[in-house]
Coordinates of C-alpha atoms and ligand atoms in Angstrom, one line a residue:
X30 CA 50.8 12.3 77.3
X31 CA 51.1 8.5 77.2
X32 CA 54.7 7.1 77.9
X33 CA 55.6 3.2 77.6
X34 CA 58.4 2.8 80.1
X35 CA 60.1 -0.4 78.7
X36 CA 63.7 -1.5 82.1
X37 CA 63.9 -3.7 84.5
X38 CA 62.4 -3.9 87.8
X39 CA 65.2 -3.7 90.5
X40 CA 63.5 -4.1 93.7
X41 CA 66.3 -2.3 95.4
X42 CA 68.8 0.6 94.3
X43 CA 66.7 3.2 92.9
X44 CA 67.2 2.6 89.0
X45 CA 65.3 1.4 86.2
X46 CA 61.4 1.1 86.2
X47 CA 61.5 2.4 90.1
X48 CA 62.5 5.5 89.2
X49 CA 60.8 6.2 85.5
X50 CA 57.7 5.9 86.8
X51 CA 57.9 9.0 89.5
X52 CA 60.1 10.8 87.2
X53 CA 57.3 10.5 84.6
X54 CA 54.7 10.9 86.3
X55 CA 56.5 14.3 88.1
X56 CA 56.3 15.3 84.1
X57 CA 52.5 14.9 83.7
X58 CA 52.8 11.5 81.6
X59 CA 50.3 8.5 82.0
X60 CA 53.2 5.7 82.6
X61 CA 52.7 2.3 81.4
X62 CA 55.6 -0.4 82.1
X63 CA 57.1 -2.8 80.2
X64 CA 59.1 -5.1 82.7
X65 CA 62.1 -6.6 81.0
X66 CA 63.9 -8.3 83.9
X67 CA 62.7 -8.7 87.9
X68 CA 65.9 -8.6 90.2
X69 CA 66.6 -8.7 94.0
X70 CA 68.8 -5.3 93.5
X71 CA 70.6 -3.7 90.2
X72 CA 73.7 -5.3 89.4
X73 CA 75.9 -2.3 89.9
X74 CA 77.9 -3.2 93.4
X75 CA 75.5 -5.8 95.0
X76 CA 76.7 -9.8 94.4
X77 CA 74.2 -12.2 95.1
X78 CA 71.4 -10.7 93.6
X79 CA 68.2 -12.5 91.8
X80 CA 67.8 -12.4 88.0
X81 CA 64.8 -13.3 86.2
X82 CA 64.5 -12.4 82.9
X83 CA 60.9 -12.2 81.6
X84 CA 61.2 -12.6 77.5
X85 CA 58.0 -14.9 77.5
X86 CA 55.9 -12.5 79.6
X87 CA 56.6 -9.5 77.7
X88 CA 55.1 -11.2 74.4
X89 CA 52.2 -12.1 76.4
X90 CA 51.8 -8.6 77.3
X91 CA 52.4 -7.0 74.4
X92 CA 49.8 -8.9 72.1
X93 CA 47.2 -8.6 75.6
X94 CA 47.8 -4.6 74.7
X95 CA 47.5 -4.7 71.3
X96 CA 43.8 -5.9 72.1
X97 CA 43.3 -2.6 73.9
X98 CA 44.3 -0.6 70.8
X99 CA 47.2 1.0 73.0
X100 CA 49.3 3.5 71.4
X101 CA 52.2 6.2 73.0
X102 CA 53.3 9.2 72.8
X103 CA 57.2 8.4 73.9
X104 CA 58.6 5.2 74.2
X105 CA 61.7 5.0 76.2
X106 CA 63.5 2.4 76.7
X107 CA 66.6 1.2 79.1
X108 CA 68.1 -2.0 80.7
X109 CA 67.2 -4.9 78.3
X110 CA 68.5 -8.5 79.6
X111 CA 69.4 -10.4 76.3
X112 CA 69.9 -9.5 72.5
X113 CA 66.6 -11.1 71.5
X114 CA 64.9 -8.7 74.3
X115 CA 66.8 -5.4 72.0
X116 CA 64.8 -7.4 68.9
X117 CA 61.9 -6.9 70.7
X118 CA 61.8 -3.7 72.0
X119 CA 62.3 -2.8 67.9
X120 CA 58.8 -4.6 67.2
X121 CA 57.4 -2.9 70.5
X122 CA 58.0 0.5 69.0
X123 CA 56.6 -0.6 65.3
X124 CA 53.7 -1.4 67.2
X125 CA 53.1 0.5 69.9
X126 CA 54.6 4.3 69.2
X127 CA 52.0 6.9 68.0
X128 CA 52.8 8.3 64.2
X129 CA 54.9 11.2 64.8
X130 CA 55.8 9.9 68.4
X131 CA 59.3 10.0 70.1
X132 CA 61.6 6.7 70.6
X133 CA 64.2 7.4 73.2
X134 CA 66.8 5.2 73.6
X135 CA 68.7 4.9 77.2
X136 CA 71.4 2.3 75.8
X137 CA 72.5 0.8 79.1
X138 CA 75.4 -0.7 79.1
X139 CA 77.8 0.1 81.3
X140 CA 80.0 2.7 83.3
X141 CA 83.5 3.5 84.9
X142 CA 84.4 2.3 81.0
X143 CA 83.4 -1.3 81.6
X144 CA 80.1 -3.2 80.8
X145 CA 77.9 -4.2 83.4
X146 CA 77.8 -7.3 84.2
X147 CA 76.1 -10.2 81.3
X148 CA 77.1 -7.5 78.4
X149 CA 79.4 -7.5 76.0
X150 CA 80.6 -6.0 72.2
X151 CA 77.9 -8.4 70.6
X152 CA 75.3 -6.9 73.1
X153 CA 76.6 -3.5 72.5
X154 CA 76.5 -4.1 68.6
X155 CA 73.1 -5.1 69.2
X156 CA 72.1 -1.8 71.4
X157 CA 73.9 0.5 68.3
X158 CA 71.5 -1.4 66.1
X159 CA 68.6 -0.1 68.4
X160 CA 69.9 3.2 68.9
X161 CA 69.3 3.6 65.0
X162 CA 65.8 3.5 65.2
X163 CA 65.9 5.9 67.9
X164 CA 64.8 9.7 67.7
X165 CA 67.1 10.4 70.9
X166 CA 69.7 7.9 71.9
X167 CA 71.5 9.2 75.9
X168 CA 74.8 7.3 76.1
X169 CA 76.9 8.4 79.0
X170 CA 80.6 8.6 78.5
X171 CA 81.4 4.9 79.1
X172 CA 78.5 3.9 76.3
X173 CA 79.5 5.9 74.2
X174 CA 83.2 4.3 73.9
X175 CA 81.5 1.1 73.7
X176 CA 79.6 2.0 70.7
X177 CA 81.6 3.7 69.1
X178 CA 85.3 2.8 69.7
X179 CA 85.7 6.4 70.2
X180 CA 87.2 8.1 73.7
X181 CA 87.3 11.2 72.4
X182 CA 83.9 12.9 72.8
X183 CA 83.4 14.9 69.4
X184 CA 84.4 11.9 67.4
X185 CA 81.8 9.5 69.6
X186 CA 78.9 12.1 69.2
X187 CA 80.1 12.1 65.4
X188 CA 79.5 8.2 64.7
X189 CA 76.5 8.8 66.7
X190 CA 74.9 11.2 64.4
X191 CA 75.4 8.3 62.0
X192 CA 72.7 6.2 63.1
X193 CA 70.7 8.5 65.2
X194 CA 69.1 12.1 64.7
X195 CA 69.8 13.3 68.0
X196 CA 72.6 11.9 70.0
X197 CA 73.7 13.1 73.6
X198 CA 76.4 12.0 75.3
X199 CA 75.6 12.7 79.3
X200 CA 78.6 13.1 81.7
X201 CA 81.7 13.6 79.2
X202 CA 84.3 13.9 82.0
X203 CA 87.6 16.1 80.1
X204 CA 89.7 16.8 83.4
X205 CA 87.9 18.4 85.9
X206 CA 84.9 19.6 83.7
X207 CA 81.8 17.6 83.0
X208 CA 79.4 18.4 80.0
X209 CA 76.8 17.2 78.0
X210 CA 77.4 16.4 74.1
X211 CA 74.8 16.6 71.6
X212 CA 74.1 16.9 68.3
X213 CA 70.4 18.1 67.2
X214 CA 71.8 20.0 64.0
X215 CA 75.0 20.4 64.6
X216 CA 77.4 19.4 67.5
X217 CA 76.8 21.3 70.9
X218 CA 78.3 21.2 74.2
X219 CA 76.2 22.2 77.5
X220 CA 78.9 22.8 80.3
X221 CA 77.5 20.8 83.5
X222 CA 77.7 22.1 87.6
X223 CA 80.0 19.0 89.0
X224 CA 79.6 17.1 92.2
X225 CA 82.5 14.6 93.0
X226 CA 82.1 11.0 92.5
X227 CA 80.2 8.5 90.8
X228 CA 76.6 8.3 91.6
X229 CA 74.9 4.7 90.5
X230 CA 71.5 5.3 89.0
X231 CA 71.8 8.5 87.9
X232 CA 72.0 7.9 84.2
X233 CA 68.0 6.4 84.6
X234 CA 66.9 9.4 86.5
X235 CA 68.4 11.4 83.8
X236 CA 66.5 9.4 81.2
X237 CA 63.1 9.4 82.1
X238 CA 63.7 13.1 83.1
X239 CA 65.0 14.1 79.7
X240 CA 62.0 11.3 78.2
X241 CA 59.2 13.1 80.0
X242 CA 60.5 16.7 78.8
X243 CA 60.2 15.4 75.2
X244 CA 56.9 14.3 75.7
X245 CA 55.7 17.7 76.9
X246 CA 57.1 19.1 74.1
X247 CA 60.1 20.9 74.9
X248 CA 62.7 21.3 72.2
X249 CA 66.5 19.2 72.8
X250 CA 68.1 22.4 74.5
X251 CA 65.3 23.2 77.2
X252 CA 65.0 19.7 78.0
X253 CA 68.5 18.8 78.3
X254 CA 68.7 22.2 80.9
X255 CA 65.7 21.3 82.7
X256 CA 66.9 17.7 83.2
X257 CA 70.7 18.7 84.1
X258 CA 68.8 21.2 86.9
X259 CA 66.6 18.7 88.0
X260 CA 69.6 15.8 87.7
X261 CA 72.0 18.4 89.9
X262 CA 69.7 19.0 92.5
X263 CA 69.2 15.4 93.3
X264 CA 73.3 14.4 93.1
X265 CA 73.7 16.9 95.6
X266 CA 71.0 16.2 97.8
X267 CA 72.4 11.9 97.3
X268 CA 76.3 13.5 98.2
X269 CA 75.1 14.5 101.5
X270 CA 72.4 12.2 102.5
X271 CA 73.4 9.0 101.3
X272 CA 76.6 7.4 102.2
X273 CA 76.6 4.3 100.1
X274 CA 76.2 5.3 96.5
X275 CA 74.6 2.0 95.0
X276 CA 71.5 2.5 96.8
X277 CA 70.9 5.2 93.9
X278 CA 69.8 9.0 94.1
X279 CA 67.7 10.7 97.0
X280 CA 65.8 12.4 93.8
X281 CA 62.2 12.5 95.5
X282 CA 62.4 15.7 97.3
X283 CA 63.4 17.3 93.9
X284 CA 60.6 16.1 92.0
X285 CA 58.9 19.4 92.4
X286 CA 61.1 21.0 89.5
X287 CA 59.4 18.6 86.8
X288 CA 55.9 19.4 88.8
X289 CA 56.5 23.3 88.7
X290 CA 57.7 22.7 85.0
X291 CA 55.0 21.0 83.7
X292 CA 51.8 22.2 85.9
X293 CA 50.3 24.3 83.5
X294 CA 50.9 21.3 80.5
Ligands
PXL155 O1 71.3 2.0 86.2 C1 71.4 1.1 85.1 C2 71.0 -0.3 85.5 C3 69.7 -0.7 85.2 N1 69.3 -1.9 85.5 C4 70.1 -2.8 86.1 C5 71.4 -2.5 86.3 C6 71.9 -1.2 86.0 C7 73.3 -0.8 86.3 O2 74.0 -1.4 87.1 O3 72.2 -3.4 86.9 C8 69.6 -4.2 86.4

């Protein structure tokens, strides 16, 4: 299995491109990268940080590949820096996903029910227009507001379906309970184990985890379970090891759960 791993590389903070490509590769999947930004840290709770976007180079890169005759299996795609990069990463798939291959569609934007920093409603208006030529889109709650307008969950996953086949919300907070919203056929809720607090990067671990279960195959349900398992190990292992939650999850020591999943693939 061939994935094309399209984020940013944030040198520090364990998110992004640092973490696809173990999570991937835990899965079985020959990871190629598509750089979209090169940063000091993430922008999540660090000031001061470096930004260089890298628009030119991925064009460069792209027509180098198309040389080669490269073609994927799953293209996922996270943190892009600018709407022309989003207009891009729609001509990346056209060229560069297999016929019958899997687009999935991390539409970063923000958390806590703000945007990260640099985004806005015209960027989000730009990532909804993404997320409709995407076979799985993974908003978490916060995203999904922002795309949709919509706080209540069932009515977000609802505009969703609208653009995208397979929708799932990750992390809909409702009082004390946290669950995963999707719709593959019809809307479903998967109740999710809770840890307290906000832990940065986890939405990208959860990405290329629930990218790399696609790719092997697994139907929505199995790999949304699989990645939730995998997801709650590593939250809990982050709650007690690491005490300042920007430097991302302690995920590496639970990477044997995608290895024991997929060692027979
Ligand atoms: O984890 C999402 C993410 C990815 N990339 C960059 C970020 C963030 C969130 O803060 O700043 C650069």
């Amino acid at each position: 299995m061939r994935v094309l791993a399209i984020n940013d590389i944030s040198c520090v903070g364990k998110c992004s491109l640092t973490v696809a490509l173990p999570v991937l590769s835990a899965c079985g999947a020959t990871v190629d990268i598509l750089p979209t930004a090169l940063l000091s840290t993430h922008t999540g709770g660090f000031s001061g940080y470096t930004f260089l976007p890298l628009d030119d180079e991925m064009r460069r890169i792209c027509d180098h590949w198309e040389t080669l005759g490269l073609k994927y299996d799953v293209v996922y795609s996270g943190y892009l820096g600018s709407r022309d990069q989003i207009n891009f990463v729609k001509d990346v798939k056209r060229r560069f996903l297999k016929e019958g291959g899997k687009f999935v569609v991390d539409p970063v934007l923000g958390d806590n029910f703000t945007f990260y920093k640099g985004f806005d409603d015209a960027f989000a208006q730009g990532m909804l227009s993404l997320c409709a030529e995407a076979d799985y889109i993974l908003p978490n709650e916060t995203e999904s507001f922002l795309l949709t307008g919509e706080r209540d969950f069932s009515k977000a996953l609802a505009r969703l379906k609208e653009v995208c086949p397979c929708p799932v919300i990750t992390g809909a907070q409702e009082g004390d309970a946290y669950s995963l919203y999707y719709d593959d056929g019809g809307k479903k809720v998967m109740p999710l184990k809770k840890i307290e607090g906000s832990f940065h990067g986890a939405g990208d671990v959860f990405a290329a985890a629930f990218a790399g279960c696609i790719g092997n195959g697994l139907g929505v349900e199995d790999a949304l379970r699989l990645t939730a398992d995998f997801c709650y190990r590593a939250i809990a292992r982050t709650e007690r090891e690491v005490p300042d939650k920007k430097y991302g999850l302690n995920y590496e020591r639970e990477l044997w759960v995608l290895t024991e999943a997929f060692r027979e693939a």
